[in-house]
């Protein structure tokens, strides 16, 4: 049988028959591991080109001096086995690696190389914590899954404790949330002849009970965090009147919009969020005001006061002109009797129809009276004035219908 042709690195000319890296973009470019790791480039070959690992599976990861001569294929099978079968199942792991390795060899190699070796020292910390750290709510908020930092007991008098049924030493109430939660586990007992299904059912009961306890503790923490108990007893009102400032309408509206966040944040976190959001809103309003000053050519704050005074005068002049315009619009009928009895819309209607207020009120009274008589089933016998033609009658009927004085069917 012919001996396989030897392969050499194109950069350093070392023999690379056991393991070499072949470029997938350049032709006949094969590098040894040392040149490949150093990023060697030759001809049109560049270090960022794609590559393919070519080997016979015979090279070792730990060098030729490593004990046992484990090839990289055996190392890969060993890592797959430890993930599949778990630490300690050396017989199954040895069978997965291959018949050439005994369970004792597999154990010694894994312990020496992956635990006590350089790889283990770099990956495994010196001190392993014995509990899981909760990173979801580091400040111990109301939705923290651990709930390992209970708040201090309530500072209330003995009479108030009796009123609430509160036991400060145990931090419990006579009537807790979900008072019947203990029934889930009160009748449970573990027997040696329990089947797997019964054991899982009992575990489910315990899990349900633990969830209810966590919800009970969460509600207690919310009541303490937001001072709900002093507010219930009326203590918070007296302190709040003197300490708290007057809340504006905008602040109340903003708090109402943020109410769904109460259950996700602690009281302190929510207050900080609200203050920053309200401050941002005020800053935005101030920025818009300054931009308005700049657009009007004002570059100094002392000039803004004069600008605001002049702006108020202009607004008042506009309002006065608008009132004068409205008064001039009704100049033809404002001195006629019945003008003060008309609404603004009726004044506009009479002015557009050139109809005196007294005549309009007469026609309005006749139409409303006829409408009420028709609703009661009484035939209408009213006579319309002679000055009321079809155009005026239609305009007035449409106006009374739109204003809600008479129904559309009657019109």
CSV table of C-alpha atoms in Angstrom, one decimal:
chain,number,residue,atom,x,y,z
A,1,UNK,CA,0.0,0.0,0.0
A,2,UNK,CA,1.4,3.4,-1.0
A,3,UNK,CA,2.3,5.8,1.8
A,4,UNK,CA,0.2,9.0,1.8
A,5,UNK,CA,1.9,12.0,0.4
A,6,UNK,CA,3.2,14.4,3.1
A,7,UNK,CA,1.8,17.9,3.4
A,8,UNK,CA,3.8,21.1,4.1
A,9,UNK,CA,2.9,24.6,5.3
A,10,UNK,CA,3.2,27.1,2.4
A,11,UNK,CA,4.5,29.7,4.9
A,12,UNK,CA,7.1,28.0,7.1
A,13,UNK,CA,7.4,24.7,5.1
A,14,UNK,CA,6.9,22.6,8.2
A,15,UNK,CA,5.1,19.2,7.8
A,16,UNK,CA,1.4,19.5,8.4
A,17,UNK,CA,0.2,16.0,7.7
A,18,UNK,CA,-1.5,15.5,11.1
A,19,UNK,CA,-3.3,18.8,11.2
A,20,UNK,CA,-3.5,21.8,8.8
A,21,UNK,CA,-5.8,24.7,8.0
A,22,UNK,CA,-6.9,25.0,4.3
A,23,UNK,CA,-8.1,28.3,2.9
A,24,UNK,CA,-11.5,28.0,1.2
A,25,UNK,CA,-10.9,31.0,-1.0
A,26,UNK,CA,-7.4,30.5,-2.2
A,27,UNK,CA,-6.1,27.5,-4.1
A,28,UNK,CA,-3.4,25.3,-2.6
A,29,UNK,CA,-3.0,27.3,0.6
A,30,UNK,CA,-2.5,25.1,3.6
A,31,UNK,CA,-1.0,26.5,6.9
A,32,UNK,CA,0.2,24.9,10.1
A,33,UNK,CA,-1.5,25.7,13.3
A,34,UNK,CA,1.3,28.1,14.4
A,35,UNK,CA,1.2,30.2,11.2
A,36,UNK,CA,-2.6,30.2,11.1
A,37,UNK,CA,-2.9,31.4,14.7
A,38,UNK,CA,-0.3,34.2,13.9
A,39,UNK,CA,-2.4,35.4,11.0
A,40,UNK,CA,0.2,34.6,8.3
A,41,UNK,CA,-0.5,36.0,4.8
A,42,UNK,CA,1.1,35.0,1.6
A,43,UNK,CA,0.3,35.9,-2.0
A,44,UNK,CA,-3.4,36.6,-2.4
A,45,UNK,CA,-4.2,34.9,0.9
A,46,UNK,CA,-5.5,37.1,3.8
A,47,UNK,CA,-6.0,36.2,7.4
A,48,UNK,CA,-9.8,37.0,7.2
A,49,UNK,CA,-10.4,34.3,4.5
A,50,UNK,CA,-12.6,31.4,5.4
A,51,UNK,CA,-10.8,28.2,6.4
A,52,UNK,CA,-11.4,24.5,6.7
A,53,UNK,CA,-9.8,22.2,9.3
A,54,UNK,CA,-8.1,19.2,7.7
A,55,UNK,CA,-6.8,16.4,10.0
A,56,UNK,CA,-7.1,12.7,10.7
A,57,UNK,CA,-8.3,13.2,14.2
A,58,UNK,CA,-5.0,12.2,15.7
A,59,UNK,CA,-3.6,15.4,17.1
A,60,UNK,CA,-3.8,16.2,20.9
A,61,UNK,CA,-5.2,19.4,22.5
A,62,UNK,CA,-2.7,19.2,25.4
A,63,UNK,CA,0.4,18.4,23.5
A,64,UNK,CA,2.3,15.2,23.0
A,65,UNK,CA,3.6,15.3,26.6
A,66,UNK,CA,0.0,15.0,28.0
A,67,UNK,CA,-0.7,11.7,29.8
A,68,UNK,CA,-2.8,9.2,27.9
A,69,UNK,CA,-2.4,10.7,24.4
A,70,UNK,CA,-6.1,11.8,24.1
A,71,UNK,CA,-6.9,12.9,20.6
A,72,UNK,CA,-9.1,15.9,19.9
A,73,UNK,CA,-12.0,13.6,18.7
A,74,UNK,CA,-11.9,11.8,22.1
A,75,UNK,CA,-11.9,15.2,23.8
A,76,UNK,CA,-15.0,16.2,21.9
A,77,UNK,CA,-16.8,13.0,22.7
A,78,UNK,CA,-15.8,13.4,26.4
A,79,UNK,CA,-17.3,16.9,26.6
A,80,UNK,CA,-20.5,15.7,24.8
A,81,UNK,CA,-20.7,12.8,27.3
A,82,UNK,CA,-20.3,15.0,30.4
A,83,UNK,CA,-23.1,17.2,29.1
A,84,UNK,CA,-25.4,14.3,28.3
A,85,UNK,CA,-24.8,11.9,31.2
A,86,UNK,CA,-23.6,14.3,34.0
A,87,UNK,CA,-20.6,14.4,36.3
A,88,UNK,CA,-20.0,11.0,37.9
A,89,UNK,CA,-21.5,8.6,35.3
A,90,UNK,CA,-18.1,7.4,34.2
A,91,UNK,CA,-19.3,4.1,32.8
A,92,UNK,CA,-21.7,5.7,30.4
A,93,UNK,CA,-19.2,8.4,29.5
A,94,UNK,CA,-16.5,5.8,28.8
A,95,UNK,CA,-18.9,3.9,26.5
A,96,UNK,CA,-19.7,7.1,24.7
A,97,UNK,CA,-16.0,8.0,24.2
A,98,UNK,CA,-15.1,4.5,22.9
A,99,UNK,CA,-14.0,1.1,23.8
A,100,UNK,CA,-10.3,2.2,24.0
A,101,UNK,CA,-11.0,4.2,27.2
A,102,UNK,CA,-11.9,2.8,30.6
A,103,UNK,CA,-14.2,4.6,33.2
A,104,UNK,CA,-11.1,5.2,35.4
A,105,UNK,CA,-9.2,6.8,32.5
A,106,UNK,CA,-12.1,9.0,31.7
A,107,UNK,CA,-12.5,10.1,35.3
A,108,UNK,CA,-8.8,10.8,35.8
A,109,UNK,CA,-8.4,12.7,32.5
A,110,UNK,CA,-11.4,14.9,33.1
A,111,UNK,CA,-10.5,15.7,36.7
A,112,UNK,CA,-6.8,16.4,35.9
A,113,UNK,CA,-7.3,18.4,32.7
A,114,UNK,CA,-10.7,20.1,33.1
A,115,UNK,CA,-11.0,20.7,36.9
A,116,UNK,CA,-7.5,20.9,38.4
A,117,UNK,CA,-5.7,21.9,35.1
A,118,UNK,CA,-5.3,25.4,33.7
A,119,UNK,CA,-8.7,25.3,32.0
A,120,UNK,CA,-10.4,24.6,35.3
A,121,UNK,CA,-8.5,27.2,37.2
A,122,UNK,CA,-9.5,29.8,34.5
A,123,UNK,CA,-13.2,28.9,34.4
A,124,UNK,CA,-14.1,27.6,37.9
A,125,UNK,CA,-14.1,30.3,40.6
A,126,UNK,CA,-12.3,29.7,43.9
A,127,UNK,CA,-15.5,30.3,46.0
A,128,UNK,CA,-18.8,29.0,44.6
A,129,UNK,CA,-21.8,30.8,46.2
A,130,UNK,CA,-24.2,28.5,47.9
A,131,UNK,CA,-27.3,30.4,46.8
A,132,UNK,CA,-28.8,32.0,43.7
A,133,UNK,CA,-28.4,35.8,43.6
A,134,UNK,CA,-31.6,37.7,42.6
A,135,UNK,CA,-30.6,40.2,39.9
A,136,UNK,CA,-34.1,41.1,38.8
A,137,UNK,CA,-34.8,43.6,41.6
A,138,UNK,CA,-31.5,44.4,43.5
A,139,UNK,CA,-33.2,46.8,45.8
A,140,UNK,CA,-35.6,44.2,47.3
A,141,UNK,CA,-38.7,45.6,45.6
A,142,UNK,CA,-42.2,44.2,45.8
A,143,UNK,CA,-41.8,41.8,42.9
A,144,UNK,CA,-38.4,40.4,44.0
A,145,UNK,CA,-38.6,36.6,43.6
A,146,UNK,CA,-36.4,35.9,46.6
A,147,UNK,CA,-38.1,38.1,49.2
A,148,UNK,CA,-35.2,37.5,51.5
A,149,UNK,CA,-35.1,41.0,53.0
A,150,UNK,CA,-38.3,41.6,55.0
A,151,UNK,CA,-39.2,45.1,56.0
A,152,UNK,CA,-39.3,46.0,59.8
A,153,UNK,CA,-42.6,45.5,61.7
A,154,UNK,CA,-45.2,48.3,61.8
A,155,UNK,CA,-44.7,51.0,64.3
A,156,UNK,CA,-48.3,51.2,65.7
A,157,UNK,CA,-49.8,51.3,69.2
A,158,UNK,CA,-51.3,48.3,71.0
A,159,UNK,CA,-54.9,49.5,70.4
A,160,UNK,CA,-54.2,49.8,66.7
A,161,UNK,CA,-52.6,46.4,66.7
A,162,UNK,CA,-55.8,45.0,68.2
A,163,UNK,CA,-57.9,46.9,65.7
A,164,UNK,CA,-55.9,45.4,62.8
A,165,UNK,CA,-55.4,42.0,64.3
A,166,UNK,CA,-51.6,42.5,63.9
A,167,UNK,CA,-48.9,40.5,65.7
A,168,UNK,CA,-45.7,42.5,65.5
A,169,UNK,CA,-43.3,39.8,66.7
A,170,UNK,CA,-44.4,37.5,64.0
A,171,UNK,CA,-45.3,40.2,61.5
A,172,UNK,CA,-48.6,38.4,60.8
A,173,UNK,CA,-52.3,39.2,60.9
A,174,UNK,CA,-55.2,37.3,62.3
A,175,UNK,CA,-56.7,37.2,58.9
A,176,UNK,CA,-54.1,36.9,56.2
A,177,UNK,CA,-54.4,37.1,52.4
A,178,UNK,CA,-55.8,33.8,51.1
A,179,UNK,CA,-56.6,32.6,54.6
A,180,UNK,CA,-57.3,29.0,53.4
A,181,UNK,CA,-53.9,28.5,51.7
A,182,UNK,CA,-52.7,26.1,54.4
A,183,UNK,CA,-55.4,23.6,53.4
A,184,UNK,CA,-53.2,22.7,50.4
A,185,UNK,CA,-50.6,21.0,52.6
A,186,UNK,CA,-52.5,20.4,55.9
A,187,UNK,CA,-53.4,16.8,54.9
A,188,UNK,CA,-50.2,15.9,53.0
A,189,UNK,CA,-47.9,13.1,54.2
A,190,UNK,CA,-45.0,11.3,52.6
A,191,UNK,CA,-45.3,7.5,52.6
A,192,UNK,CA,-42.7,5.0,51.5
A,193,UNK,CA,-45.2,3.3,49.1
A,194,UNK,CA,-46.2,6.4,47.3
A,195,UNK,CA,-46.1,6.1,43.5
A,196,UNK,CA,-44.4,8.6,41.3
A,197,UNK,CA,-47.7,10.3,40.3
A,198,UNK,CA,-48.7,10.8,43.9
A,199,UNK,CA,-45.3,12.3,44.8
A,200,UNK,CA,-45.5,14.7,41.9
A,201,UNK,CA,-49.0,15.7,42.9
A,202,UNK,CA,-47.9,16.4,46.5
A,203,UNK,CA,-45.0,18.4,45.1
A,204,UNK,CA,-47.4,20.4,43.0
A,205,UNK,CA,-49.5,21.2,46.2
A,206,UNK,CA,-46.4,22.4,48.0
A,207,UNK,CA,-45.4,24.5,45.1
A,208,UNK,CA,-48.9,26.1,45.0
A,209,UNK,CA,-48.6,26.8,48.7
A,210,UNK,CA,-45.2,28.4,48.4
A,211,UNK,CA,-46.6,30.7,45.6
A,212,UNK,CA,-49.4,31.8,47.9
A,213,UNK,CA,-47.0,32.5,50.7
A,214,UNK,CA,-44.9,34.6,48.3
A,215,UNK,CA,-47.9,36.6,47.2
A,216,UNK,CA,-48.9,37.1,50.8
A,217,UNK,CA,-45.5,38.5,51.6
A,218,UNK,CA,-45.5,40.6,48.5
A,219,UNK,CA,-48.8,42.3,49.6
A,220,UNK,CA,-47.4,42.9,53.1
A,221,UNK,CA,-44.3,44.6,51.6
A,222,UNK,CA,-46.5,46.8,49.4
A,223,UNK,CA,-48.6,47.9,52.3
A,224,UNK,CA,-45.4,48.8,54.3
A,225,UNK,CA,-43.6,50.4,51.4
A,226,UNK,CA,-46.5,52.7,50.4
A,227,UNK,CA,-47.6,53.4,54.1
A,228,UNK,CA,-51.0,52.0,53.5
A,229,UNK,CA,-51.6,51.0,57.1
A,230,UNK,CA,-51.0,54.5,58.5
A,231,UNK,CA,-53.2,55.9,55.7
A,232,UNK,CA,-55.9,53.5,56.8
A,233,UNK,CA,-55.6,54.5,60.4
A,234,UNK,CA,-55.7,58.2,59.5
A,235,UNK,CA,-52.1,59.0,60.6
A,236,UNK,CA,-50.8,59.9,57.2
A,237,UNK,CA,-53.3,62.7,56.6
A,238,UNK,CA,-52.1,64.9,59.5
A,239,UNK,CA,-48.4,64.5,58.5
A,240,UNK,CA,-49.1,65.0,54.8
A,241,UNK,CA,-50.9,68.3,55.2
A,242,UNK,CA,-47.8,69.9,56.8
A,243,UNK,CA,-45.0,68.1,54.9
A,244,UNK,CA,-46.4,67.8,51.4
A,245,UNK,CA,-46.8,70.7,49.0
A,246,UNK,CA,-50.0,71.3,47.0
A,247,UNK,CA,-50.2,68.9,44.1
A,248,UNK,CA,-51.1,70.5,40.8
A,249,UNK,CA,-53.6,69.2,38.3
A,250,UNK,CA,-50.9,68.2,35.8
A,251,UNK,CA,-49.1,66.2,38.5
A,252,UNK,CA,-52.4,64.3,39.4
A,253,UNK,CA,-53.0,63.5,35.7
A,254,UNK,CA,-49.4,62.2,35.3
A,255,UNK,CA,-49.7,60.1,38.4
A,256,UNK,CA,-52.9,58.5,37.1
A,257,UNK,CA,-51.2,57.6,33.8
A,258,UNK,CA,-48.3,55.9,35.8
A,259,UNK,CA,-50.6,54.0,38.2
A,260,UNK,CA,-50.0,50.6,36.4
A,261,UNK,CA,-46.3,50.9,37.4
A,262,UNK,CA,-47.1,50.8,41.1
A,263,UNK,CA,-46.9,47.0,41.3
A,264,UNK,CA,-43.6,46.9,39.4
A,265,UNK,CA,-41.7,49.4,41.5
A,266,UNK,CA,-41.1,50.3,45.1
A,267,UNK,CA,-42.5,53.5,46.5
A,268,UNK,CA,-39.1,55.2,46.4
A,269,UNK,CA,-38.4,54.1,42.9
A,270,UNK,CA,-41.8,55.3,41.7
A,271,UNK,CA,-41.4,58.7,43.4
A,272,UNK,CA,-38.0,59.1,41.8
A,273,UNK,CA,-39.4,58.2,38.4
A,274,UNK,CA,-42.3,60.6,38.8
A,275,UNK,CA,-40.1,63.4,39.9
A,276,UNK,CA,-37.7,63.0,37.0
A,277,UNK,CA,-40.6,62.7,34.4
A,278,UNK,CA,-42.4,65.8,35.8
A,279,UNK,CA,-39.1,67.7,35.8
A,280,UNK,CA,-38.5,66.7,32.2
A,281,UNK,CA,-42.0,67.9,31.3
A,282,UNK,CA,-41.3,71.3,33.0
A,283,UNK,CA,-37.9,71.6,31.3
A,284,UNK,CA,-39.5,70.9,27.9
A,285,UNK,CA,-42.1,73.6,28.5
A,286,UNK,CA,-39.3,76.0,29.5
A,287,UNK,CA,-37.3,75.1,26.4
A,288,UNK,CA,-40.3,75.8,24.2
A,289,UNK,CA,-40.8,79.2,25.9
A,290,UNK,CA,-37.1,80.1,25.4
A,291,UNK,CA,-37.3,79.0,21.7
A,292,UNK,CA,-40.3,81.3,21.3
A,293,UNK,CA,-38.3,84.2,22.8
A,294,UNK,CA,-35.4,83.4,20.4
A,295,UNK,CA,-37.7,83.3,17.4
A,296,UNK,CA,-39.1,86.7,18.4
A,297,UNK,CA,-35.5,88.2,18.6
A,298,UNK,CA,-35.1,88.1,22.4
A,299,UNK,CA,-31.7,87.1,23.6
A,300,UNK,CA,-31.7,88.3,27.2
A,301,UNK,CA,-34.0,87.3,30.1
A,302,UNK,CA,-34.6,90.9,31.2
A,303,UNK,CA,-36.1,91.6,27.7
A,304,UNK,CA,-38.6,88.7,28.1
A,305,UNK,CA,-40.5,90.5,30.8
A,306,UNK,CA,-41.1,93.5,28.5
A,307,UNK,CA,-42.0,91.1,25.7
A,308,UNK,CA,-44.7,89.4,27.9
A,309,UNK,CA,-46.2,92.7,28.9
A,310,UNK,CA,-46.4,93.8,25.3
A,311,UNK,CA,-47.8,90.4,24.3
A,312,UNK,CA,-50.6,90.7,27.0
A,313,UNK,CA,-51.5,94.2,25.6
A,314,UNK,CA,-51.7,92.8,22.1
A,315,UNK,CA,-54.0,90.0,23.2
A,316,UNK,CA,-56.2,92.3,25.1
A,317,UNK,CA,-56.5,94.6,22.0
A,318,UNK,CA,-57.4,91.6,19.9
A,319,UNK,CA,-60.1,90.6,22.3
A,320,UNK,CA,-61.5,94.1,22.4
A,321,UNK,CA,-61.5,94.3,18.6
A,322,UNK,CA,-63.4,91.0,18.5
A,323,UNK,CA,-66.0,92.2,21.0
A,324,UNK,CA,-66.4,95.4,19.0
A,325,UNK,CA,-66.8,93.4,15.8
A,326,UNK,CA,-69.5,91.3,17.4
A,327,UNK,CA,-71.3,94.3,18.8
A,328,UNK,CA,-71.1,96.0,15.3
A,329,UNK,CA,-72.5,92.8,13.8
A,330,UNK,CA,-75.7,93.2,15.9
A,331,UNK,CA,-75.9,96.9,15.6
A,332,UNK,CA,-79.1,96.8,13.6
A,333,UNK,CA,-81.1,94.8,16.2
A,334,UNK,CA,-79.3,95.3,19.5
A,335,UNK,CA,-81.6,98.2,20.4
A,336,UNK,CA,-84.8,96.4,19.5
A,337,UNK,CA,-87.0,94.9,22.2
A,338,UNK,CA,-86.3,91.3,23.1
A,339,UNK,CA,-82.6,91.4,22.0
A,340,UNK,CA,-81.4,90.6,25.5
A,341,UNK,CA,-83.5,87.4,25.5
A,342,UNK,CA,-81.7,85.9,22.6
A,343,UNK,CA,-78.7,83.6,22.7
A,344,UNK,CA,-75.5,84.3,20.7
A,345,UNK,CA,-76.6,81.9,17.9
A,346,UNK,CA,-80.1,83.4,17.8
A,347,UNK,CA,-78.6,86.9,17.5
A,348,UNK,CA,-76.6,85.7,14.5
A,349,UNK,CA,-79.7,84.1,13.0
A,350,UNK,CA,-81.9,87.3,13.4
A,351,UNK,CA,-79.1,89.5,12.1
A,352,UNK,CA,-78.7,87.2,9.0
A,353,UNK,CA,-82.4,87.0,8.3
A,354,UNK,CA,-83.0,90.8,9.1
A,355,UNK,CA,-85.7,89.7,11.5
A,356,UNK,CA,-86.5,91.6,14.7
A,357,UNK,CA,-86.0,89.8,18.0
A,358,UNK,CA,-89.7,90.2,18.9
A,359,UNK,CA,-90.9,88.6,15.6
A,360,UNK,CA,-88.4,85.8,16.0
A,361,UNK,CA,-89.6,85.0,19.5
A,362,UNK,CA,-93.2,85.0,18.4
A,363,UNK,CA,-92.4,82.5,15.6
A,364,UNK,CA,-90.3,80.4,18.0
A,365,UNK,CA,-93.1,80.3,20.5
A,366,UNK,CA,-95.7,79.2,17.9
A,367,UNK,CA,-93.4,76.4,16.6
A,368,UNK,CA,-92.6,75.0,20.0
A,369,UNK,CA,-96.3,75.2,21.1
A,370,UNK,CA,-97.4,73.3,17.9
A,371,UNK,CA,-94.6,70.7,18.5
A,372,UNK,CA,-95.8,70.0,22.1
A,373,UNK,CA,-99.4,69.8,21.0
A,374,UNK,CA,-98.6,67.3,18.3
A,375,UNK,CA,-96.7,65.1,20.8
A,376,UNK,CA,-99.8,65.1,23.1
A,377,UNK,CA,-102.1,64.3,20.1
A,378,UNK,CA,-103.8,67.6,20.1
A,379,UNK,CA,-104.4,69.1,16.6
A,380,UNK,CA,-102.6,72.4,16.0
A,381,UNK,CA,-104.8,75.5,15.3
A,382,UNK,CA,-102.1,78.2,15.4
A,383,UNK,CA,-101.9,80.7,12.6
A,384,UNK,CA,-98.5,81.8,11.3
A,385,UNK,CA,-97.8,85.5,11.0
A,386,UNK,CA,-98.1,87.1,7.5
A,387,UNK,CA,-94.5,88.2,7.5
A,388,UNK,CA,-93.3,84.6,7.7
A,389,UNK,CA,-92.6,83.3,4.2
A,390,UNK,CA,-91.4,79.8,3.2
A,391,UNK,CA,-87.7,80.7,3.3
A,392,UNK,CA,-87.9,82.2,6.8
A,393,UNK,CA,-90.0,79.4,8.1
A,394,UNK,CA,-87.5,76.8,6.7
A,395,UNK,CA,-84.5,78.6,8.1
A,396,UNK,CA,-86.1,79.0,11.6
A,397,UNK,CA,-87.3,75.3,11.7
A,398,UNK,CA,-83.9,74.0,10.8
A,399,UNK,CA,-82.3,76.2,13.5
A,400,UNK,CA,-84.8,75.0,16.1
A,401,UNK,CA,-84.2,71.4,15.1
A,402,UNK,CA,-80.4,71.7,15.3
A,403,UNK,CA,-80.6,73.5,18.6
A,404,UNK,CA,-82.8,70.7,20.1
A,405,UNK,CA,-85.9,72.7,20.7
A,406,UNK,CA,-88.1,70.5,18.5
A,407,UNK,CA,-87.5,67.0,17.1
A,408,UNK,CA,-86.5,66.3,13.5
A,409,UNK,CA,-89.7,64.3,12.8
A,410,UNK,CA,-91.9,67.2,13.8
A,411,UNK,CA,-90.0,69.7,11.6
